[in-house]
Short mmCIF file of C-alpha atoms and ligand atoms in Angstrom, two decimals:
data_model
loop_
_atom_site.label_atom_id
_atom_site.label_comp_id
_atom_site.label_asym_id
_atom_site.label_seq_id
_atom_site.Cartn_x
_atom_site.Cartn_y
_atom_site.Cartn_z
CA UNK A 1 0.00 0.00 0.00
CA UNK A 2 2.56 2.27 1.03
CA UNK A 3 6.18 2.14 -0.21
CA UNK A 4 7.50 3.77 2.65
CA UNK A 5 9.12 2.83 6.21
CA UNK A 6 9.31 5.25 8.72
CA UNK A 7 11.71 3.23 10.57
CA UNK A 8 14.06 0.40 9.18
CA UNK A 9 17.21 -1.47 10.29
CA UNK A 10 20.29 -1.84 8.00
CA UNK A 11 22.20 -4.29 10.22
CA UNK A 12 25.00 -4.70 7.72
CA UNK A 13 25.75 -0.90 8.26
CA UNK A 14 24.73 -0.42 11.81
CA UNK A 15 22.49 2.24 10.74
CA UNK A 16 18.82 2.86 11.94
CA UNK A 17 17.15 4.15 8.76
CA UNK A 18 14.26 6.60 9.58
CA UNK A 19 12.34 8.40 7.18
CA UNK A 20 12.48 12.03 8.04
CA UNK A 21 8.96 13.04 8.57
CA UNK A 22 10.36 16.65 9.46
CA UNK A 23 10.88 17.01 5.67
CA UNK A 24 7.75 15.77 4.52
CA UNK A 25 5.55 16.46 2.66
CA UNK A 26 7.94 18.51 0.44
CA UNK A 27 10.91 16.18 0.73
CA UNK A 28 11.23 12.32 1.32
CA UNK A 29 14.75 12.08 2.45
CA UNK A 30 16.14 8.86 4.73
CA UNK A 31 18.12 9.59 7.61
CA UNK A 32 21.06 7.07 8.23
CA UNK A 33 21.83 6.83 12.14
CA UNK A 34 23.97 5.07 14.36
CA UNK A 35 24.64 7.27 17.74
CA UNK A 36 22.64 6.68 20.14
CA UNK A 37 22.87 10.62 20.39
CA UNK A 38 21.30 11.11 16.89
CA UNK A 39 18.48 8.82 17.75
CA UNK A 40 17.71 10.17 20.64
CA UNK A 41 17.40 14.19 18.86
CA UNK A 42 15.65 11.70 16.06
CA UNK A 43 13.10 10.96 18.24
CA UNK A 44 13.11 14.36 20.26
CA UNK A 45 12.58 16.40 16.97
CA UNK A 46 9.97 14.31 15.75
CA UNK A 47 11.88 13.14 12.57
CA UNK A 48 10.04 9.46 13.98
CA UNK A 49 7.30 10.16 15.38
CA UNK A 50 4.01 8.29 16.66
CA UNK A 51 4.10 6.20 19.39
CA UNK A 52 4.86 3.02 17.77
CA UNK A 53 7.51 4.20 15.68
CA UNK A 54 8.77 5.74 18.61
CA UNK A 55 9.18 2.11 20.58
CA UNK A 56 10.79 0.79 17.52
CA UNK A 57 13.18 3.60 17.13
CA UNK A 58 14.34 2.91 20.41
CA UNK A 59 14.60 -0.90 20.61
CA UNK A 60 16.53 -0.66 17.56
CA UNK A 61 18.84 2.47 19.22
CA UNK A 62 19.51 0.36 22.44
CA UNK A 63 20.69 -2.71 20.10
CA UNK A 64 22.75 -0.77 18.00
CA UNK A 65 24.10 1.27 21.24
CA UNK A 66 25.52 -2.22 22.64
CA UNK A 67 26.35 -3.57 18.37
CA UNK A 68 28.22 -0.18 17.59
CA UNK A 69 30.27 -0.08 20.94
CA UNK A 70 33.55 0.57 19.23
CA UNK A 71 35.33 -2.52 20.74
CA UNK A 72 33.45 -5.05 19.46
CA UNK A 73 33.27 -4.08 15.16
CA UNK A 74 37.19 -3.51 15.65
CA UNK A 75 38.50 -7.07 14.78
CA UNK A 76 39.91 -9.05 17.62
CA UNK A 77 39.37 -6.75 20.60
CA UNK A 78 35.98 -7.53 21.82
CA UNK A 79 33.92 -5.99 24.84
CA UNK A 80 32.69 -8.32 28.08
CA UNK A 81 29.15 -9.31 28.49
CA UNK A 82 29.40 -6.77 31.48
CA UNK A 83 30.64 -3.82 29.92
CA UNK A 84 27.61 -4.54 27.06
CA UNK A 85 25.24 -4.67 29.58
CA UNK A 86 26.21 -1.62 31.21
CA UNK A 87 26.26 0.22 27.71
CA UNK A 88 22.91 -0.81 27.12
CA UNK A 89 21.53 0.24 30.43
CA UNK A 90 23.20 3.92 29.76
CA UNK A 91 21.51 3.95 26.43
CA UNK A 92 18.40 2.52 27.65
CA UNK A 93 18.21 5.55 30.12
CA UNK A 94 19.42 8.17 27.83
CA UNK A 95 16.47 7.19 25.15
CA UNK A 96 13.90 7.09 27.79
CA UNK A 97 14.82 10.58 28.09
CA UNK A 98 13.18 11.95 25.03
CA UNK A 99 10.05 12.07 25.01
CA UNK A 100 7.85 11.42 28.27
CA UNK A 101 3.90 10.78 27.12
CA UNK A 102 3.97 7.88 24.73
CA UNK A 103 4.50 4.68 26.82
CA UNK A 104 5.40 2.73 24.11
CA UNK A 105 8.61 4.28 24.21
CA UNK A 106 9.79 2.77 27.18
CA UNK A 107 7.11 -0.67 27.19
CA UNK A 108 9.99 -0.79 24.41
CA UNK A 109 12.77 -0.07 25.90
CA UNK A 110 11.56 -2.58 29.09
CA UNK A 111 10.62 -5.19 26.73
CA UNK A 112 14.39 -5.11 25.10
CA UNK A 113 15.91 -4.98 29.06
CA UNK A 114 14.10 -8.08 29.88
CA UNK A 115 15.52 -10.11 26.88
CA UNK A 116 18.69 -8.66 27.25
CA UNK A 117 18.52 -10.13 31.19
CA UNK A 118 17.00 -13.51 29.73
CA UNK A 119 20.16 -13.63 27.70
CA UNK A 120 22.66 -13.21 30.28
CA UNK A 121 20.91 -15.73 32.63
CA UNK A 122 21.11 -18.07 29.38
CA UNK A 123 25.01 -17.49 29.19
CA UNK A 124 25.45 -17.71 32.92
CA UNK A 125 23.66 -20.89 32.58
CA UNK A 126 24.34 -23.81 33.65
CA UNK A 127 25.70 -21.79 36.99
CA UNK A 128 21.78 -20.11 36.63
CA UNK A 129 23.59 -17.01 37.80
CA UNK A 130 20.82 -14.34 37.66
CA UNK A 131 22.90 -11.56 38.82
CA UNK A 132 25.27 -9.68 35.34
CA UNK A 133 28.25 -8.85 37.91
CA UNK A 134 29.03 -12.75 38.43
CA UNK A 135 28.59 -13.30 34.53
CA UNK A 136 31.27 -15.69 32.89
CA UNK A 137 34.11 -14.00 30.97
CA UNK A 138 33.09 -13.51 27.62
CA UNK A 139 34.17 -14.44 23.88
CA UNK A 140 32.71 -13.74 20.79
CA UNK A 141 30.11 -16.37 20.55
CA UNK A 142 28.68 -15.15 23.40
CA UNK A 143 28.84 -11.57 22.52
CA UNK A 144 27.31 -12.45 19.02
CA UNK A 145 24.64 -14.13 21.11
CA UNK A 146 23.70 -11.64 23.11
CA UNK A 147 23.59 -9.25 20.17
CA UNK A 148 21.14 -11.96 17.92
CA UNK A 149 19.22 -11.41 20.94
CA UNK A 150 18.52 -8.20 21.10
CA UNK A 151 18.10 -7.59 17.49
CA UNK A 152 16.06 -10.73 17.81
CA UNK A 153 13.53 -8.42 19.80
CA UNK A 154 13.87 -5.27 18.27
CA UNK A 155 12.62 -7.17 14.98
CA UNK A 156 9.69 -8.98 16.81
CA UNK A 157 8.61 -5.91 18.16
CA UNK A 158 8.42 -3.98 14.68
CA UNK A 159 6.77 -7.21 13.38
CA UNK A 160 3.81 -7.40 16.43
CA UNK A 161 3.56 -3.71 15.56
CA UNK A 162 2.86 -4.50 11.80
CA UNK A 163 0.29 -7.49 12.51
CA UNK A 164 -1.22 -5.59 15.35
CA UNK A 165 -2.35 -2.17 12.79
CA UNK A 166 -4.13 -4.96 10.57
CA UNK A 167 -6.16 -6.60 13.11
CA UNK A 168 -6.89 -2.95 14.83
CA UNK A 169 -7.89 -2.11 11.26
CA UNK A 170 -10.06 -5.30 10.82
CA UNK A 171 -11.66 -4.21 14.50
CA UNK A 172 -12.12 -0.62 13.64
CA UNK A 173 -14.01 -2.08 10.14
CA UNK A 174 -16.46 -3.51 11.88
CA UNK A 175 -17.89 -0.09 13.46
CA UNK A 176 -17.77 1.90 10.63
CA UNK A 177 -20.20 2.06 7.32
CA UNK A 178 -19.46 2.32 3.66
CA UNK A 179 -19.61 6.30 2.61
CA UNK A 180 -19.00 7.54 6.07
CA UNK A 181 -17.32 10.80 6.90
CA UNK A 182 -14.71 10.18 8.93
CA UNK A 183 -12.58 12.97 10.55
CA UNK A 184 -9.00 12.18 12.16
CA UNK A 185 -6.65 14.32 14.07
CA UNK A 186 -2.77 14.29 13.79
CA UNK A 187 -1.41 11.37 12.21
CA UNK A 188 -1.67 7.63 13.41
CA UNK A 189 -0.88 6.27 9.95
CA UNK A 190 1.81 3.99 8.40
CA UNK A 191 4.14 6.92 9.08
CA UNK A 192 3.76 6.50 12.81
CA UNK A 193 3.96 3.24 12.86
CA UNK A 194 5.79 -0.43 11.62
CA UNK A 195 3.30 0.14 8.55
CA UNK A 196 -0.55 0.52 8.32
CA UNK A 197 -1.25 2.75 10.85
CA UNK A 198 -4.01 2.79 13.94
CA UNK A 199 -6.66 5.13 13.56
CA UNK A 200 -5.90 5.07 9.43
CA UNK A 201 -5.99 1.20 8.91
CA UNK A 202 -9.67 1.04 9.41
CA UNK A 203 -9.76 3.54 6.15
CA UNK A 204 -6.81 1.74 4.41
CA UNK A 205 -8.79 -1.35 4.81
CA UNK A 206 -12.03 0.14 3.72
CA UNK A 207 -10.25 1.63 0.55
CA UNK A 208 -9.07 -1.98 -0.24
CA UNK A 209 -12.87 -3.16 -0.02
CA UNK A 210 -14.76 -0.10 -1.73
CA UNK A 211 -15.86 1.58 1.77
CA UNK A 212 -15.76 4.86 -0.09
CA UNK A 213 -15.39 6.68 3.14
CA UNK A 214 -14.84 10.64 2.69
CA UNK A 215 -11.80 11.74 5.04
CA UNK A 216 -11.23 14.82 7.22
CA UNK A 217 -7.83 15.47 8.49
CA UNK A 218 -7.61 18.01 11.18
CA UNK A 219 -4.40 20.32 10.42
CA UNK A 220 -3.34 19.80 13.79
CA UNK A 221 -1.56 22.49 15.03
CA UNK A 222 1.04 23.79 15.97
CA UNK A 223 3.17 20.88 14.07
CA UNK A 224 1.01 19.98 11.59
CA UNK A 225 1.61 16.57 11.62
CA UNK A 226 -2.57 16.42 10.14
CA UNK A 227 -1.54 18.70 6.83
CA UNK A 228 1.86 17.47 6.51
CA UNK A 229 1.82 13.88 7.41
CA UNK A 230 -2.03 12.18 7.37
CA UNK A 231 -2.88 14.40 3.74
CA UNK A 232 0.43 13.00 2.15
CA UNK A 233 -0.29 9.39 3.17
CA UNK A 234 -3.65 9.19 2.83
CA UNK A 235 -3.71 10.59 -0.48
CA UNK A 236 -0.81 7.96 -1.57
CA UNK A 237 -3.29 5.18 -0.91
CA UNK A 238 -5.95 7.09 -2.98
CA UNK A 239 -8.52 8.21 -0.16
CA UNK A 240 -10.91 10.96 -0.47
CA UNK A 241 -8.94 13.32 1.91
CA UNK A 242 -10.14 16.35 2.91
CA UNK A 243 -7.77 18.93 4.68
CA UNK A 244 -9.25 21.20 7.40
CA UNK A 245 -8.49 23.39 9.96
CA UNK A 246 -8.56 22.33 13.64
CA UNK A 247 -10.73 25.42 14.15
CA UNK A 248 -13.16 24.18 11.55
CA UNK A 249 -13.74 20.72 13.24
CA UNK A 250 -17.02 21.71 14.81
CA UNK A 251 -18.62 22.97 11.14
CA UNK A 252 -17.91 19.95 8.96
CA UNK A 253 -19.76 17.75 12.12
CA UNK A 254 -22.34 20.66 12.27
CA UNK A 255 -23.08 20.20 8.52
CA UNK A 256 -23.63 16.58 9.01
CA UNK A 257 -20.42 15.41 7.22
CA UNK A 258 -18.81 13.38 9.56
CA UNK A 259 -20.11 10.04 11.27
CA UNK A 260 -17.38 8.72 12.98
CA UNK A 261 -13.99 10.14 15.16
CA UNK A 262 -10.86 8.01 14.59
CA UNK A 263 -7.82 8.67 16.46
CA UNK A 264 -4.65 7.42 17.93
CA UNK A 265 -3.00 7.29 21.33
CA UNK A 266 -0.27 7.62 22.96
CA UNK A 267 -1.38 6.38 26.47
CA UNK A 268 -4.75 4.88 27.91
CA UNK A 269 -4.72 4.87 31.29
CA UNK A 270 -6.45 1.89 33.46
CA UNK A 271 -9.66 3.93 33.48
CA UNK A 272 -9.71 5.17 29.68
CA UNK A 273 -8.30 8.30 30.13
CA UNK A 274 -6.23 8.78 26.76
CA UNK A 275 -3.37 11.31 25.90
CA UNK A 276 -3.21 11.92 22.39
CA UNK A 277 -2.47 14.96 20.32
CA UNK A 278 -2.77 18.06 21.68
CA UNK A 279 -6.36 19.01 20.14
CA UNK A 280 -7.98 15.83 20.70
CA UNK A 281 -10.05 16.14 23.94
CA UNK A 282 -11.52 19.23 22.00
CA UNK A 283 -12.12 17.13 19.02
CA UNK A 284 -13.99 14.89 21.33
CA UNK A 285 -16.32 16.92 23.07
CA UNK A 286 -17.25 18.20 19.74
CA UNK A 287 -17.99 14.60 18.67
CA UNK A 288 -20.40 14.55 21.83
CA UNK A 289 -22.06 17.48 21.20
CA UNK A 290 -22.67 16.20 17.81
CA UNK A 291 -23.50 12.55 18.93
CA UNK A 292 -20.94 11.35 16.59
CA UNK A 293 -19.11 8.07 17.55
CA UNK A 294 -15.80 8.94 18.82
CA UNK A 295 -12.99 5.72 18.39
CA UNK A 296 -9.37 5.54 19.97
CA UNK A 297 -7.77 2.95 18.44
CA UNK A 298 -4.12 1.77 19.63
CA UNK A 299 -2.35 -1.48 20.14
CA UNK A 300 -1.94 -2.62 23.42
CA UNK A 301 1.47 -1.79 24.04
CA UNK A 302 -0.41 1.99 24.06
CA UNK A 303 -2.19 0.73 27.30
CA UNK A 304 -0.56 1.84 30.90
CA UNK A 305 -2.72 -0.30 33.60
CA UNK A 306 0.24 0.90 35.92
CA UNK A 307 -1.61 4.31 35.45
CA UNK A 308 -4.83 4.91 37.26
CA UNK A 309 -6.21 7.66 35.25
CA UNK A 310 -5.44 10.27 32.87
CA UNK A 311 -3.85 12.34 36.09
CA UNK A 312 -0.84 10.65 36.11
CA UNK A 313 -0.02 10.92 32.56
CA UNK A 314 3.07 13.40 32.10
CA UNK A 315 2.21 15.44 29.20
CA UNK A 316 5.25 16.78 27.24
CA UNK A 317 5.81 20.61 27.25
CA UNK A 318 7.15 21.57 23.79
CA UNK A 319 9.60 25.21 22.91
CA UNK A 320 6.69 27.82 22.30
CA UNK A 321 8.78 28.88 18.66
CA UNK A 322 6.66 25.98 17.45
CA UNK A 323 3.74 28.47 17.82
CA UNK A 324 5.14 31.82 17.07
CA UNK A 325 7.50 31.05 14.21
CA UNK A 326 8.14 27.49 13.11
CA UNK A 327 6.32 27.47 9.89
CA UNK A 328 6.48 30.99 9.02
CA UNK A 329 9.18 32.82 6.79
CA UNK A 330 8.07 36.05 9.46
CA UNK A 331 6.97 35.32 13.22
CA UNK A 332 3.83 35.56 13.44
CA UNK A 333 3.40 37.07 17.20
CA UNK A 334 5.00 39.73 18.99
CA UNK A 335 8.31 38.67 20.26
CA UNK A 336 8.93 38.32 24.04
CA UNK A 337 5.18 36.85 23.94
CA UNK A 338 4.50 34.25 26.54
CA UNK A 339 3.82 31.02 25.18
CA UNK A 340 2.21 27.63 26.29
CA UNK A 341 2.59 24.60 24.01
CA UNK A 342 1.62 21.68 25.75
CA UNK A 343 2.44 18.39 22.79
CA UNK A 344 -0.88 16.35 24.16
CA UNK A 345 -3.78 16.71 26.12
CA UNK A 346 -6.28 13.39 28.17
CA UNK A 347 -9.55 13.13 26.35
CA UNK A 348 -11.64 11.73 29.61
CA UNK A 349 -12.79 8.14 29.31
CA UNK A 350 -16.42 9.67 29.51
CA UNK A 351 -16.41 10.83 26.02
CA UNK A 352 -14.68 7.85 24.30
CA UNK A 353 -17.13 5.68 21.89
CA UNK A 354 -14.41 3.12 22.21
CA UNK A 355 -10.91 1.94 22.47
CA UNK A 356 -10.00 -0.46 20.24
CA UNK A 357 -7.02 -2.84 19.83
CA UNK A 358 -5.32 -5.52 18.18
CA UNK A 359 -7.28 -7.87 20.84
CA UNK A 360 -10.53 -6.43 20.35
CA UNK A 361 -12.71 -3.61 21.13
CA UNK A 362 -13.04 -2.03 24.43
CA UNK A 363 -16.49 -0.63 25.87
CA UNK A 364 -17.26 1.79 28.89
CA UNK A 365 -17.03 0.76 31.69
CA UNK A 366 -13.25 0.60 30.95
CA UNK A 367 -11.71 -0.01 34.13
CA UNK A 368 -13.54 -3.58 33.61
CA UNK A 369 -12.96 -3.86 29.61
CA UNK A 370 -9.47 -2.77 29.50
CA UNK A 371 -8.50 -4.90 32.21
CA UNK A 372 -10.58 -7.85 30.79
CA UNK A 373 -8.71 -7.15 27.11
CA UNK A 374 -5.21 -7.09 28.58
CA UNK A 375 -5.55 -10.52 30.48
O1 LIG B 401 3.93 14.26 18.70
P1 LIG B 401 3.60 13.08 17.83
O2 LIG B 401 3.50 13.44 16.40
O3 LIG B 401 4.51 11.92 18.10
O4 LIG B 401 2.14 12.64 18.31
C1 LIG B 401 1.55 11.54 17.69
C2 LIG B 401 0.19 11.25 18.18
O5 LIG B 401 -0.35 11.91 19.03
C3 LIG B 401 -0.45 10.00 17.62
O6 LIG B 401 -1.83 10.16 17.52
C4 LIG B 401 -0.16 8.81 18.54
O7 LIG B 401 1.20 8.74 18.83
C5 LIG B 401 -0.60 7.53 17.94
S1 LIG B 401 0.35 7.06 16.54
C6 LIG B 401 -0.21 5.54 16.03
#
């Protein structure tokens, strides 16, 4: 569907190939990266974005942190199990460090520390030594090992990713009927994800199967990821895409146009609280007012039970030029002008249609259905 990959491994290399969606829609340039460093201001500065294709990023970053540790590509001299452990712990923290709201950045980077641990109790083994100080001296079998591992992971998580966007799209299907008007908000496409996208693959399946839905994508300011990213992708795949401004959200469902809300997230709390995209709790008290379904569709790794409610969700403060300046060849506000540009907001579980994911869809009361889903 798409010929894109917003993020992509070349092992060979030791590069983590991202497609810079800073650049788009005007320019599709691949970035080639193998500092941890890089990755990290990748994933700061939005050039992968999404919360997916943020967890990938970053399960890829902490494998190629440990593969690209200078000692071990320079032939002969090779680093011990210990000092790969502790590399991967530094770049484990460092990458948790960049963006704080989506939790699949660091269900990611949790899911990679727990292989790498299942690893090292493997190559302690038979002594079953659980603790990585009393580790064996290593050689290069093991440290190849250990590396298989973890890119192993990194792989299996990009792959879930991918299967889990088709069955969220065959769920989201099933609520939605041919001809519909359908409005989204920031992007939760292919581009923000292994490929497919959440709240887009219930319209990338519908285009396959002659759902003829009609498609409004919210501009979603101030980073217009809705103009820049969801318009360029959607209109790859050949979907009747409509571009609007946030502010004109409320007269497109006041006109009747639009029957369902689909949108992404970034973190569901155990109650249904969900951060997304700064703009969508506005988007969704529109949809009640207009008693138009309103969907949040995410896989599961986008669901915190850890988290009681929407309250305990940090939400990331972004640099206020993104308002003032950014896209402008002139700022457009006086300078000195006090800014606040918070990158997501919690649309309350009270005005959510429902979640859906890859396992199914999730009803109010969600405390019960989440729970009940994530068994
Ligand atoms: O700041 P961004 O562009 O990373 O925000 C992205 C969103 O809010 C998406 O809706 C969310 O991550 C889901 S992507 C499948």
């Amino acid at each position: 569907m798409h010929a894109f990959r917003s993020v992509a491994l070349d092992d060979e290399k030791g590069e983590l190939v991202l497609l810079d969606q800073t650049l788009l829609p005007n320019e599709i340039s691949y970035i080639r990266l193998s500092k941890v460093e890089d990755i990290w201001e990748a994933i700061r500065n939005l050039r992968v974005r999404g919360a997916p294709a943020i967890g990938i990023a970053a399960a890829y970053g902490v494998y190629l942190a440990v593969r690209n540790s200078a000692n071990i590509t320079e032939s002969g001299a090779l680093i011990s199990i210990d000092s790969a452990v502790a590399i991967f712990k530094k770049a484990k923290q460092y990458l948790a460090s960049a963006r704080p709201t989506a939790v699949n950045l660091f269900w990611a980077l949790d899911r990679m520390e727990r292989r790498l641990a299942l690893e090292c109790d493997a190559l302690a083994s038979p002594a079953k030594c659980h603790s990585v100080a009393r580790l064996p001296a290593s050689g290069r079998e093991e440290i190849d090992d250990l590396l298989a591992a973890l890119r192993q992971e990194a792989d299996a998580i990009r792959d879930e990713d991918a299967r889990m966007c088709h069955a969220i799209g065959e769920h989201g299907l099933s609520l939605l009927e041919r001809g519909w008007g359908i409005l989204t908000h920031c992007n939760a496409g292919a581009l923000a994800t292994a490929e497919f996208g959440t709240a887009l693959a219930p319209i990338y399946l519908g285009q396959e199967r002659g759902y003829a839905f009609k498609v409004f994508a919210d501009e979603t300011r101030p980073l217009l990821q809705g103009a820049r990213l969801t318009a360029w992708e959607l209109m790859q795949a050949g979907v009747d895409t409509t571009l609007i401004c946030d502010n004109m959200a409320a007269s497109v469902m006041k006109r009747g146009l639009v029957q369902a809300v689909l949108v992404g997230c970034d973190r569901v709390a155990a109650n249904g609280d969900t951060a997304n995209k700064i703009g969508t709790l506005g988007v969704a008290i529109l949809a009640k007012r207009y008693s138009i379904s309103f969907y949040v569709l995410g896989p599961s790794s986008s669901i915190d039970l850890t988290c009681p409610t929407g309250a305990q969700i940090e939400i990331e403060e972004r640099h206020g030029e993104e308002i003032t300046s950014k896209w402008y060849t002139h700022p457009m506000a006086p300078a000195g002008i006090s800014t606040f540009n918070p990158a997501f907001d919690v649309t309350d579980a009270e005005l959510i249609t429902a979640i859906i994911t890859e396992k199914g869809i999730a009803r109010p009361p969600f405390a019960s259905s989440l729970r009940e889903l994530m068994k």
